[in-house]
PDB file of C-alpha atoms in Angstrom:
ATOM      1  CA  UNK A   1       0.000   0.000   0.000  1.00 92.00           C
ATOM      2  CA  UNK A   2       1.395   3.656  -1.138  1.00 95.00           C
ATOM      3  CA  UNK A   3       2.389   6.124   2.159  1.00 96.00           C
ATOM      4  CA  UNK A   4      -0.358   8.019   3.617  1.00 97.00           C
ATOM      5  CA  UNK A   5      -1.276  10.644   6.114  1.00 97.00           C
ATOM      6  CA  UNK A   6      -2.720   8.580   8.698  1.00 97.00           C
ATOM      7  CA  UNK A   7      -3.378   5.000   9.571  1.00 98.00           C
ATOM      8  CA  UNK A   8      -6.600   4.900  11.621  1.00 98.00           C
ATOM      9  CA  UNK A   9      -8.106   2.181  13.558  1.00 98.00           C
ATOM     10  CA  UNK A  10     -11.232   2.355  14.040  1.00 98.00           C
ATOM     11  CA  UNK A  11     -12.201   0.030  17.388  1.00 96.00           C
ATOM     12  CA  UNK A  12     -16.028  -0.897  18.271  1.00 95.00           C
ATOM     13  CA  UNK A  13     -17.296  -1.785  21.370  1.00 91.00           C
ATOM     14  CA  UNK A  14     -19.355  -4.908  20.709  1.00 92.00           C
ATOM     15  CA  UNK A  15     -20.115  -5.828  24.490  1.00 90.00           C
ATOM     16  CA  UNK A  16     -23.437  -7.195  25.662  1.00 90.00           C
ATOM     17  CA  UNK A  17     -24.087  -3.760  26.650  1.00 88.00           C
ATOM     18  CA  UNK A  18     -24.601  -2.685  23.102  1.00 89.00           C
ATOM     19  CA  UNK A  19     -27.680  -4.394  21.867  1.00 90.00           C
ATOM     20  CA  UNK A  20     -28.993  -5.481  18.227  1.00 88.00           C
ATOM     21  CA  UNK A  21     -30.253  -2.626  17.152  1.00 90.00           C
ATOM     22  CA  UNK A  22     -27.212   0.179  18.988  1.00 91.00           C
ATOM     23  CA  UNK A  23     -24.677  -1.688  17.358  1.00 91.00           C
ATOM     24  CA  UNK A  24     -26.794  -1.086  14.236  1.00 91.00           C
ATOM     25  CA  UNK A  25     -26.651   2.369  15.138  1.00 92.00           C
ATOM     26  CA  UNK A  26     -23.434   2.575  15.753  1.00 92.00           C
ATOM     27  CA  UNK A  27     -21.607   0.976  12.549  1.00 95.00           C
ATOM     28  CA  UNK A  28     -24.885   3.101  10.369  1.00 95.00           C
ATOM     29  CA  UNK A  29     -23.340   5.933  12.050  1.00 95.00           C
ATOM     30  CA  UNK A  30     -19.623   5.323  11.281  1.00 96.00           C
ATOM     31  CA  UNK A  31     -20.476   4.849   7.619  1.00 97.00           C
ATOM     32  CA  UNK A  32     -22.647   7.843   7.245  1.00 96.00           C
ATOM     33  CA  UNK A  33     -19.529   9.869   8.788  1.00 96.00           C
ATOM     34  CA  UNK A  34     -17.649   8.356   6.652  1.00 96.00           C
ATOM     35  CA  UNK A  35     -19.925   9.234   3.241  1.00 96.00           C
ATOM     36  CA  UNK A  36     -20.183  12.836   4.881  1.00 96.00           C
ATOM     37  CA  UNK A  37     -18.290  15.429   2.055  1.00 96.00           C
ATOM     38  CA  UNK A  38     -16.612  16.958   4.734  1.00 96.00           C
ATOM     39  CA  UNK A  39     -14.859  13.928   5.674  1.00 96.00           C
ATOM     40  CA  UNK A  40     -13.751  12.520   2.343  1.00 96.00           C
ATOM     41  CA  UNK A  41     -12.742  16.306   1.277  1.00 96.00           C
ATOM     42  CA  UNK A  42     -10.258  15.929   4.486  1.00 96.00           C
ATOM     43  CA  UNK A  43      -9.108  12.599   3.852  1.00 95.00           C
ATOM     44  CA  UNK A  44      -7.923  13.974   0.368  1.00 93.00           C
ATOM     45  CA  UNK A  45      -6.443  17.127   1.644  1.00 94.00           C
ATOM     46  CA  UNK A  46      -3.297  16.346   3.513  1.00 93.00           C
ATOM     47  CA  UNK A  47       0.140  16.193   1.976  1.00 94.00           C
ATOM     48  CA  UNK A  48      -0.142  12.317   0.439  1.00 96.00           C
ATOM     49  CA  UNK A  49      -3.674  12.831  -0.676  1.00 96.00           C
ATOM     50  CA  UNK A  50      -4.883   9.349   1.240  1.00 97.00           C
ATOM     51  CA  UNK A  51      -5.662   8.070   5.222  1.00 98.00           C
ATOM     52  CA  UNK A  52      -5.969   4.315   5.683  1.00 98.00           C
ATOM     53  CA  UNK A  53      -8.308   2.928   7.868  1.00 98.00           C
ATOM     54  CA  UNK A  54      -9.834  -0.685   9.273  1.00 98.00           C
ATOM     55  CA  UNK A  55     -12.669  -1.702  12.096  1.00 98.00           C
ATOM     56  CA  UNK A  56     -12.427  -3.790  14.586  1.00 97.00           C
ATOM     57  CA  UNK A  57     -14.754  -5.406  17.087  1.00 96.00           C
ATOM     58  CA  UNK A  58     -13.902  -6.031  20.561  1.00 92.00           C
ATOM     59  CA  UNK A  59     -15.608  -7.464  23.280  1.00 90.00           C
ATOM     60  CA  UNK A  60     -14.769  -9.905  26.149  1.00 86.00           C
ATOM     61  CA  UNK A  61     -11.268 -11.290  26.807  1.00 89.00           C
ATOM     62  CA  UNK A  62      -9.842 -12.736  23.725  1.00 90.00           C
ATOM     63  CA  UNK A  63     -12.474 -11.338  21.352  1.00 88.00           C
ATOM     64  CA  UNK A  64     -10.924  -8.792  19.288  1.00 93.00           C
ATOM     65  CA  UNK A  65     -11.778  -9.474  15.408  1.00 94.00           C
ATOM     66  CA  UNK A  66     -11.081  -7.387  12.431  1.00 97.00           C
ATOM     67  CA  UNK A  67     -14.372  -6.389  10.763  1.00 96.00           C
ATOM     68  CA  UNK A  68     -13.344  -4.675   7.785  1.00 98.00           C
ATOM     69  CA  UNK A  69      -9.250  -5.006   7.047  1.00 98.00           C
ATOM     70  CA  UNK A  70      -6.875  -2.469   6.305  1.00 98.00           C
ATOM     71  CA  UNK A  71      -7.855   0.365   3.329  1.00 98.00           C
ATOM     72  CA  UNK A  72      -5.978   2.776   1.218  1.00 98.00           C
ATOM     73  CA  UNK A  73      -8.737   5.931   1.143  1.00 98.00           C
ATOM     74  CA  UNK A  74      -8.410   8.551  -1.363  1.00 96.00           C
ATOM     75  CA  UNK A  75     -11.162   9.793  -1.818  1.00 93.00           C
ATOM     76  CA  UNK A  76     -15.191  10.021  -2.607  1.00 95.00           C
ATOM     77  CA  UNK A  77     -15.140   6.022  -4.279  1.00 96.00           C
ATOM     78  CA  UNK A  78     -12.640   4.564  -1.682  1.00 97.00           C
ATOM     79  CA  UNK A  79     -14.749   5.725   1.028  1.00 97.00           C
ATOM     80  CA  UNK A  80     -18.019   4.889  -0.011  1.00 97.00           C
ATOM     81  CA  UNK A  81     -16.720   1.488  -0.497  1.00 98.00           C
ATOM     82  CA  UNK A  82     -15.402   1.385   3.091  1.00 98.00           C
ATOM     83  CA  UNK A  83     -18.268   2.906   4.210  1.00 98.00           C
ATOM     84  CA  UNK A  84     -20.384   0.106   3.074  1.00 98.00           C
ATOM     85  CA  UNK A  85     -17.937  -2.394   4.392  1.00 98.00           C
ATOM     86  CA  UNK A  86     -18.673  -0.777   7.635  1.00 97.00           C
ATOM     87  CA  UNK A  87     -22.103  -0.563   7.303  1.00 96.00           C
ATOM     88  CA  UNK A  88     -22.890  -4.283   6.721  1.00 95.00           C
ATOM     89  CA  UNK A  89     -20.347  -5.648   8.784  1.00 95.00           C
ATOM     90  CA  UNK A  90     -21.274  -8.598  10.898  1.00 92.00           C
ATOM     91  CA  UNK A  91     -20.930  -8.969  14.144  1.00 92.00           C
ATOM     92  CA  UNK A  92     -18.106 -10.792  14.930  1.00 92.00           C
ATOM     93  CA  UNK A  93     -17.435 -11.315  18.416  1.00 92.00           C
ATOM     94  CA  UNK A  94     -20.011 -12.992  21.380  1.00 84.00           C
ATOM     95  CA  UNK A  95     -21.532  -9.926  23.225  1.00 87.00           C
ATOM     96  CA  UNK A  96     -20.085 -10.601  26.670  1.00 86.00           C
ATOM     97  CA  UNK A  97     -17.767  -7.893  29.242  1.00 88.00           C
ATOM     98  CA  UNK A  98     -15.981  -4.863  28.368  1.00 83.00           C
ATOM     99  CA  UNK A  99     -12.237  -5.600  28.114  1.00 85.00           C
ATOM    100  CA  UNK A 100     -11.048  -2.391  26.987  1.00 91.00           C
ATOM    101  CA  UNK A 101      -7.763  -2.675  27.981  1.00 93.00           C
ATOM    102  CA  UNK A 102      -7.974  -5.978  25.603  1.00 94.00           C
ATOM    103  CA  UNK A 103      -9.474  -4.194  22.379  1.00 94.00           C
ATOM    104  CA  UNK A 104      -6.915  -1.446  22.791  1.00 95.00           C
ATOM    105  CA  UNK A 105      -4.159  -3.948  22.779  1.00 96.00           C
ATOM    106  CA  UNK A 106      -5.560  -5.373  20.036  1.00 96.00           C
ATOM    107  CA  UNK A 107      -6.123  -2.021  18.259  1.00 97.00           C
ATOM    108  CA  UNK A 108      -2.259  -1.381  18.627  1.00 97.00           C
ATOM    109  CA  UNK A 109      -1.027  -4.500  17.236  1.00 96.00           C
ATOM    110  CA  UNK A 110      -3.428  -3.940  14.217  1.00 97.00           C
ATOM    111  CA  UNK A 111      -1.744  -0.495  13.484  1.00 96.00           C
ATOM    112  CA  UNK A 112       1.931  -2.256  13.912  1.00 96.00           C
ATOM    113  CA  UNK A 113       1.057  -4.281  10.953  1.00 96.00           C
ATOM    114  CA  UNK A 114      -0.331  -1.422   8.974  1.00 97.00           C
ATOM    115  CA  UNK A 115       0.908  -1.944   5.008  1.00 97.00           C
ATOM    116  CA  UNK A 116       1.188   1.409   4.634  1.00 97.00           C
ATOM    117  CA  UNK A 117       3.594   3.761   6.164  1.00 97.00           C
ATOM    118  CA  UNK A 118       1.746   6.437   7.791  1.00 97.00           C
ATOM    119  CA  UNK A 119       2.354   9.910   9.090  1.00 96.00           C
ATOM    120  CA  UNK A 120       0.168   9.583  12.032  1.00 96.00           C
ATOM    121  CA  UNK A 121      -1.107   6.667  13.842  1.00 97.00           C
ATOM    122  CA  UNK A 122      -4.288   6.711  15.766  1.00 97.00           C
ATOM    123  CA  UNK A 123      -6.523   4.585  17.400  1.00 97.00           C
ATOM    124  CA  UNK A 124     -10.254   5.677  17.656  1.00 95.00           C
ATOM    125  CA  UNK A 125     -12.549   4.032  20.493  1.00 95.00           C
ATOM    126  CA  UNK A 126     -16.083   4.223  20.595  1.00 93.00           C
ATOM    127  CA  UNK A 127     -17.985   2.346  23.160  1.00 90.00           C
ATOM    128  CA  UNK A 128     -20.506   2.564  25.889  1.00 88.00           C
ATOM    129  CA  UNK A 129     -19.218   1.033  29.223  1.00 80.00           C
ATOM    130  CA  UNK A 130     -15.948   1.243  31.234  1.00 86.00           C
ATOM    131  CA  UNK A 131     -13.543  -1.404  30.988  1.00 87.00           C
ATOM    132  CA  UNK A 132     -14.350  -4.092  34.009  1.00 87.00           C
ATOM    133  CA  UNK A 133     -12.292  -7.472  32.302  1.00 89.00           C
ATOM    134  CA  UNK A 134      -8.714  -8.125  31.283  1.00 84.00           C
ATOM    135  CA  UNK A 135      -6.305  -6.267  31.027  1.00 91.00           C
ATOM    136  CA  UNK A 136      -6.560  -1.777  32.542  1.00 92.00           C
ATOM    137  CA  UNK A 137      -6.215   0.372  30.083  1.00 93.00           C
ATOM    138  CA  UNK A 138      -4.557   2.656  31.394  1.00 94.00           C
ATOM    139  CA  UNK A 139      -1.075   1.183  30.957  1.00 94.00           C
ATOM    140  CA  UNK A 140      -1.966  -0.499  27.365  1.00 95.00           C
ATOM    141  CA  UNK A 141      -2.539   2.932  26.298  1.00 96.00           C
ATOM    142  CA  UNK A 142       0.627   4.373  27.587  1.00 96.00           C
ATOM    143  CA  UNK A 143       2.438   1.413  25.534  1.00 95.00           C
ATOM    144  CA  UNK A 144       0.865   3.105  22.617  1.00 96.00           C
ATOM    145  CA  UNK A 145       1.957   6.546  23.251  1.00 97.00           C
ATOM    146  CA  UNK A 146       4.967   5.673  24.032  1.00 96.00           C
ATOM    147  CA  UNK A 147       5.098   4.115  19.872  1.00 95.00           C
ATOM    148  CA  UNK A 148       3.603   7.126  19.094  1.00 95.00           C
ATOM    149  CA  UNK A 149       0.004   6.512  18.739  1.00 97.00           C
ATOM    150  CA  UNK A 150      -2.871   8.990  19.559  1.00 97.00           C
ATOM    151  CA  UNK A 151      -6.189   7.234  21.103  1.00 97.00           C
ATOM    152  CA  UNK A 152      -9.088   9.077  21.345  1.00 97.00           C
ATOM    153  CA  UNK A 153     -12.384   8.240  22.744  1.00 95.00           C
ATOM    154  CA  UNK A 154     -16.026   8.586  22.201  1.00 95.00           C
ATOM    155  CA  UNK A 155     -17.964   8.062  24.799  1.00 93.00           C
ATOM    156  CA  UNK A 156     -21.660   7.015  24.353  1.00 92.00           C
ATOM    157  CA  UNK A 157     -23.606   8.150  27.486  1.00 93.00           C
ATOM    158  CA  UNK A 158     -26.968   5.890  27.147  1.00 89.00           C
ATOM    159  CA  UNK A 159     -25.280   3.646  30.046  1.00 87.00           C
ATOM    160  CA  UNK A 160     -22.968   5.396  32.810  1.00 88.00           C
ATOM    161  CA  UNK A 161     -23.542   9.147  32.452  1.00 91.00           C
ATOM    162  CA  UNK A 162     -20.149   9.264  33.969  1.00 92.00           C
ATOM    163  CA  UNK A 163     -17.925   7.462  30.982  1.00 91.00           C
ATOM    164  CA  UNK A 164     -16.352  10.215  29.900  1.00 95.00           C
ATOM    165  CA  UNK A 165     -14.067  10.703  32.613  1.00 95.00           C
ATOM    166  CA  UNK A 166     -13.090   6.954  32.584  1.00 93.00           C
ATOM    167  CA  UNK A 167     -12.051   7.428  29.017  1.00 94.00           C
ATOM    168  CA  UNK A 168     -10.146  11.192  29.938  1.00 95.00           C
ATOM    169  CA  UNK A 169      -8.122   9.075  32.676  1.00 95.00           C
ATOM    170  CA  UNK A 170      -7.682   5.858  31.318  1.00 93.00           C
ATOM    171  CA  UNK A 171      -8.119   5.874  27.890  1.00 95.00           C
ATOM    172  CA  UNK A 172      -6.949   8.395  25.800  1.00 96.00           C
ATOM    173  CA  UNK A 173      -3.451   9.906  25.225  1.00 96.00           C
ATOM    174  CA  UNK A 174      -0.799  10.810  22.615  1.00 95.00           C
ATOM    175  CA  UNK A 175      -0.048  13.738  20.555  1.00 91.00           C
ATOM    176  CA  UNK A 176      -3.327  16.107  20.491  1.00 91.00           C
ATOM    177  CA  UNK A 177      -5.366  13.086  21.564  1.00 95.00           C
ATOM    178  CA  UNK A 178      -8.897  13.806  23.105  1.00 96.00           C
ATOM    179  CA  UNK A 179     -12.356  12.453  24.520  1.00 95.00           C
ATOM    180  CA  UNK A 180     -16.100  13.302  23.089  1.00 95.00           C
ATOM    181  CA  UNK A 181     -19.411  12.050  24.116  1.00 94.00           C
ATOM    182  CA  UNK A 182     -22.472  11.499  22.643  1.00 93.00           C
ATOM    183  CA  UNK A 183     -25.896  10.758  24.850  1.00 91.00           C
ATOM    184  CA  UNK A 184     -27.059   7.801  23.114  1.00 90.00           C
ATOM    185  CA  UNK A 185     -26.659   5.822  19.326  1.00 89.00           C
ATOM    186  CA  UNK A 186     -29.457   8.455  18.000  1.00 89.00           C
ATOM    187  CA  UNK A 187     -26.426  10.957  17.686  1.00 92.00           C
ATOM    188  CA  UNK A 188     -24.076   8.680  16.789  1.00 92.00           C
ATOM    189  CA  UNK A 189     -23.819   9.236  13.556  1.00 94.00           C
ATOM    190  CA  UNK A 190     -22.757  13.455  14.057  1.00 94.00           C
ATOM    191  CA  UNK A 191     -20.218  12.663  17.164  1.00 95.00           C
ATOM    192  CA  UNK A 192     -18.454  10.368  14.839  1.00 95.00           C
ATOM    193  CA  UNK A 193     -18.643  13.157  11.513  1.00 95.00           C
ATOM    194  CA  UNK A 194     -17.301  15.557  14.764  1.00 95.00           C
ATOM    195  CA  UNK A 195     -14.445  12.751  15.647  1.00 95.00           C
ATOM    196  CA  UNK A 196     -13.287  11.764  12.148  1.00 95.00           C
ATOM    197  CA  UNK A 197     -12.468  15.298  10.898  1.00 95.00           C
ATOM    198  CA  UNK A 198     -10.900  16.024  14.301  1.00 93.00           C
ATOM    199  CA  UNK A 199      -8.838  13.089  13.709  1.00 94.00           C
ATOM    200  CA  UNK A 200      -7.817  12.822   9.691  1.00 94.00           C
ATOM    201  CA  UNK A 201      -7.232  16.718   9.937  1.00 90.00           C
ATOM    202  CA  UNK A 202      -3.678  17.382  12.169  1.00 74.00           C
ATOM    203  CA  UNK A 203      -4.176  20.625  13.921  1.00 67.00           C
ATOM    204  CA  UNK A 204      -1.038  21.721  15.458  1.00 55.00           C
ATOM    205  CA  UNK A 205      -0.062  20.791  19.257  1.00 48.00           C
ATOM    206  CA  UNK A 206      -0.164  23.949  21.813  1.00 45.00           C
ATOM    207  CA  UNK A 207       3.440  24.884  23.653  1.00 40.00           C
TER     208      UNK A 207
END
C-alpha cells in the first residue's frame, strides 16, 4: 500500500451492553460519517492525498476481530466502499464484558502491521461502558503513546452518564489526543462526523 497521512483504527465496542439494534446504530453511524463530504474532502487534503483505515470489534477477553481489514482511502469512491464495508459488517465477536484494555491492545497491534507507512497513527474508540475485564487500560494505552500513537475516545452516554471521565483518565493519550461524548446511538452518527475530521485533519499541538 502507497504512504499516507494517517493509519486509523477504528475500534467498536461490541459488548453485551450494546444491543442489536445500537450496534446497528453505531456501525450506520460510522459509515454515514464516513460518506459525509466533509470527511472525504479531508481525507484527500493532507500532503499524500490518502488516510488508511480498518474496524475492529472487541468485546470480552480474547475477542478482538477485524471487521473490515486495512484500506488505502483517497477519496469520494474509496470511502463509499469502506463505508459500506462498515455498514454491513457482521458482528463478529459474542456480546459478553468490556475488556477495553484488551481491544486497545488489540487495536495497537493492528496499526503495527499497517501496510502502509503512515504519518500519524491513531486509534479511535467508541464504546458505551468502562472497561471491568482483562487487562486496565490505562497502561496499554501508555504502551501506545509511548510508539507514538494517539487514542481518542467517544464516549456514548446511554449507560454510565459518567464514561467520559473513565475514558479522559484511562483511555486516551498521545499527541493532540482527546475524549467526546455522545448521549445515546441516535447521535451517533454526528459525534463520529465531529471525531473523524478532528482526527484525519492534524491541527497543530499547543506549547
Amino acid at each position: 500500500m502507497e504512504k499516507v497521512d494517517l493509519a486509523l483504527c477504528l475500534a467498536v465496542d461490541a459488548s453485551s451492553s450494546v444491543d442489536y439494534d445500537e450496534f446497528g446504530l453505531m456501525l450506520g453511524g460510522t459509515a454515514a460519517a464516513l460518506r459525509d463530504d466533509s470527511v472525504v474532502a479531508a481525507i484527500a487534503a493532507g500532503p499524500r492525498g490518502a488516510i488508511a483505515a480498518c474496524l475492529m470489534m472487541w468485546s470480552g477477553t480474547g475477542a478482538q476481530e477485524v471487521a473490515v481489514p486495512w484500506t488505502r482511502l483517497d477519496g469520494a469512491e474509496a470511502a463509499a466502499a469502506f463505508a459500506a464495508a462498515v455498514e454491513n459488517a457482521p458482528r463478529l465477536v459474542p456480546a459478553g464484558a468490556t475488556a477495553l484494555g484488551e481491544g486497545l491492545a488489540a487495536a495497537l497491534a493492528l496499526l503495527a502491521a499497517c501496510p502502509a507507512e503512515a504519518t500519524r497513527l491513531v486509534v479511535d474508540v467508541s464504546g458505551d461502558g468502562r472497561h471491568n475485564q482483562g487487562r486496565p487500560p490505562g497502561p496499554v494505552r501508555d504502551i501506545g503513546v509511548a510508539a507514538g500513537v494517539t487514542i481518542n475516545g467517544l464516549a456514548v452516554l446511554n449507560e454510565e452518564p459518567d464514561l467520559l471521565d473513565h475514558y479522559q483518565a484511562e483511555v486516551i493519550g498521545g499527541p493532540g489526543a482527546f475524549a467526546m461524548h455522545t448521549p445515546d446511538y441516535a447521535a451517533f452518527a454526528e459525534a463520529m462526523r465531529e471525531k473523524l475530521l478532528r482526527e484525519i485533519t492534524p491541527r497543530p499541538l499547543v506549547a
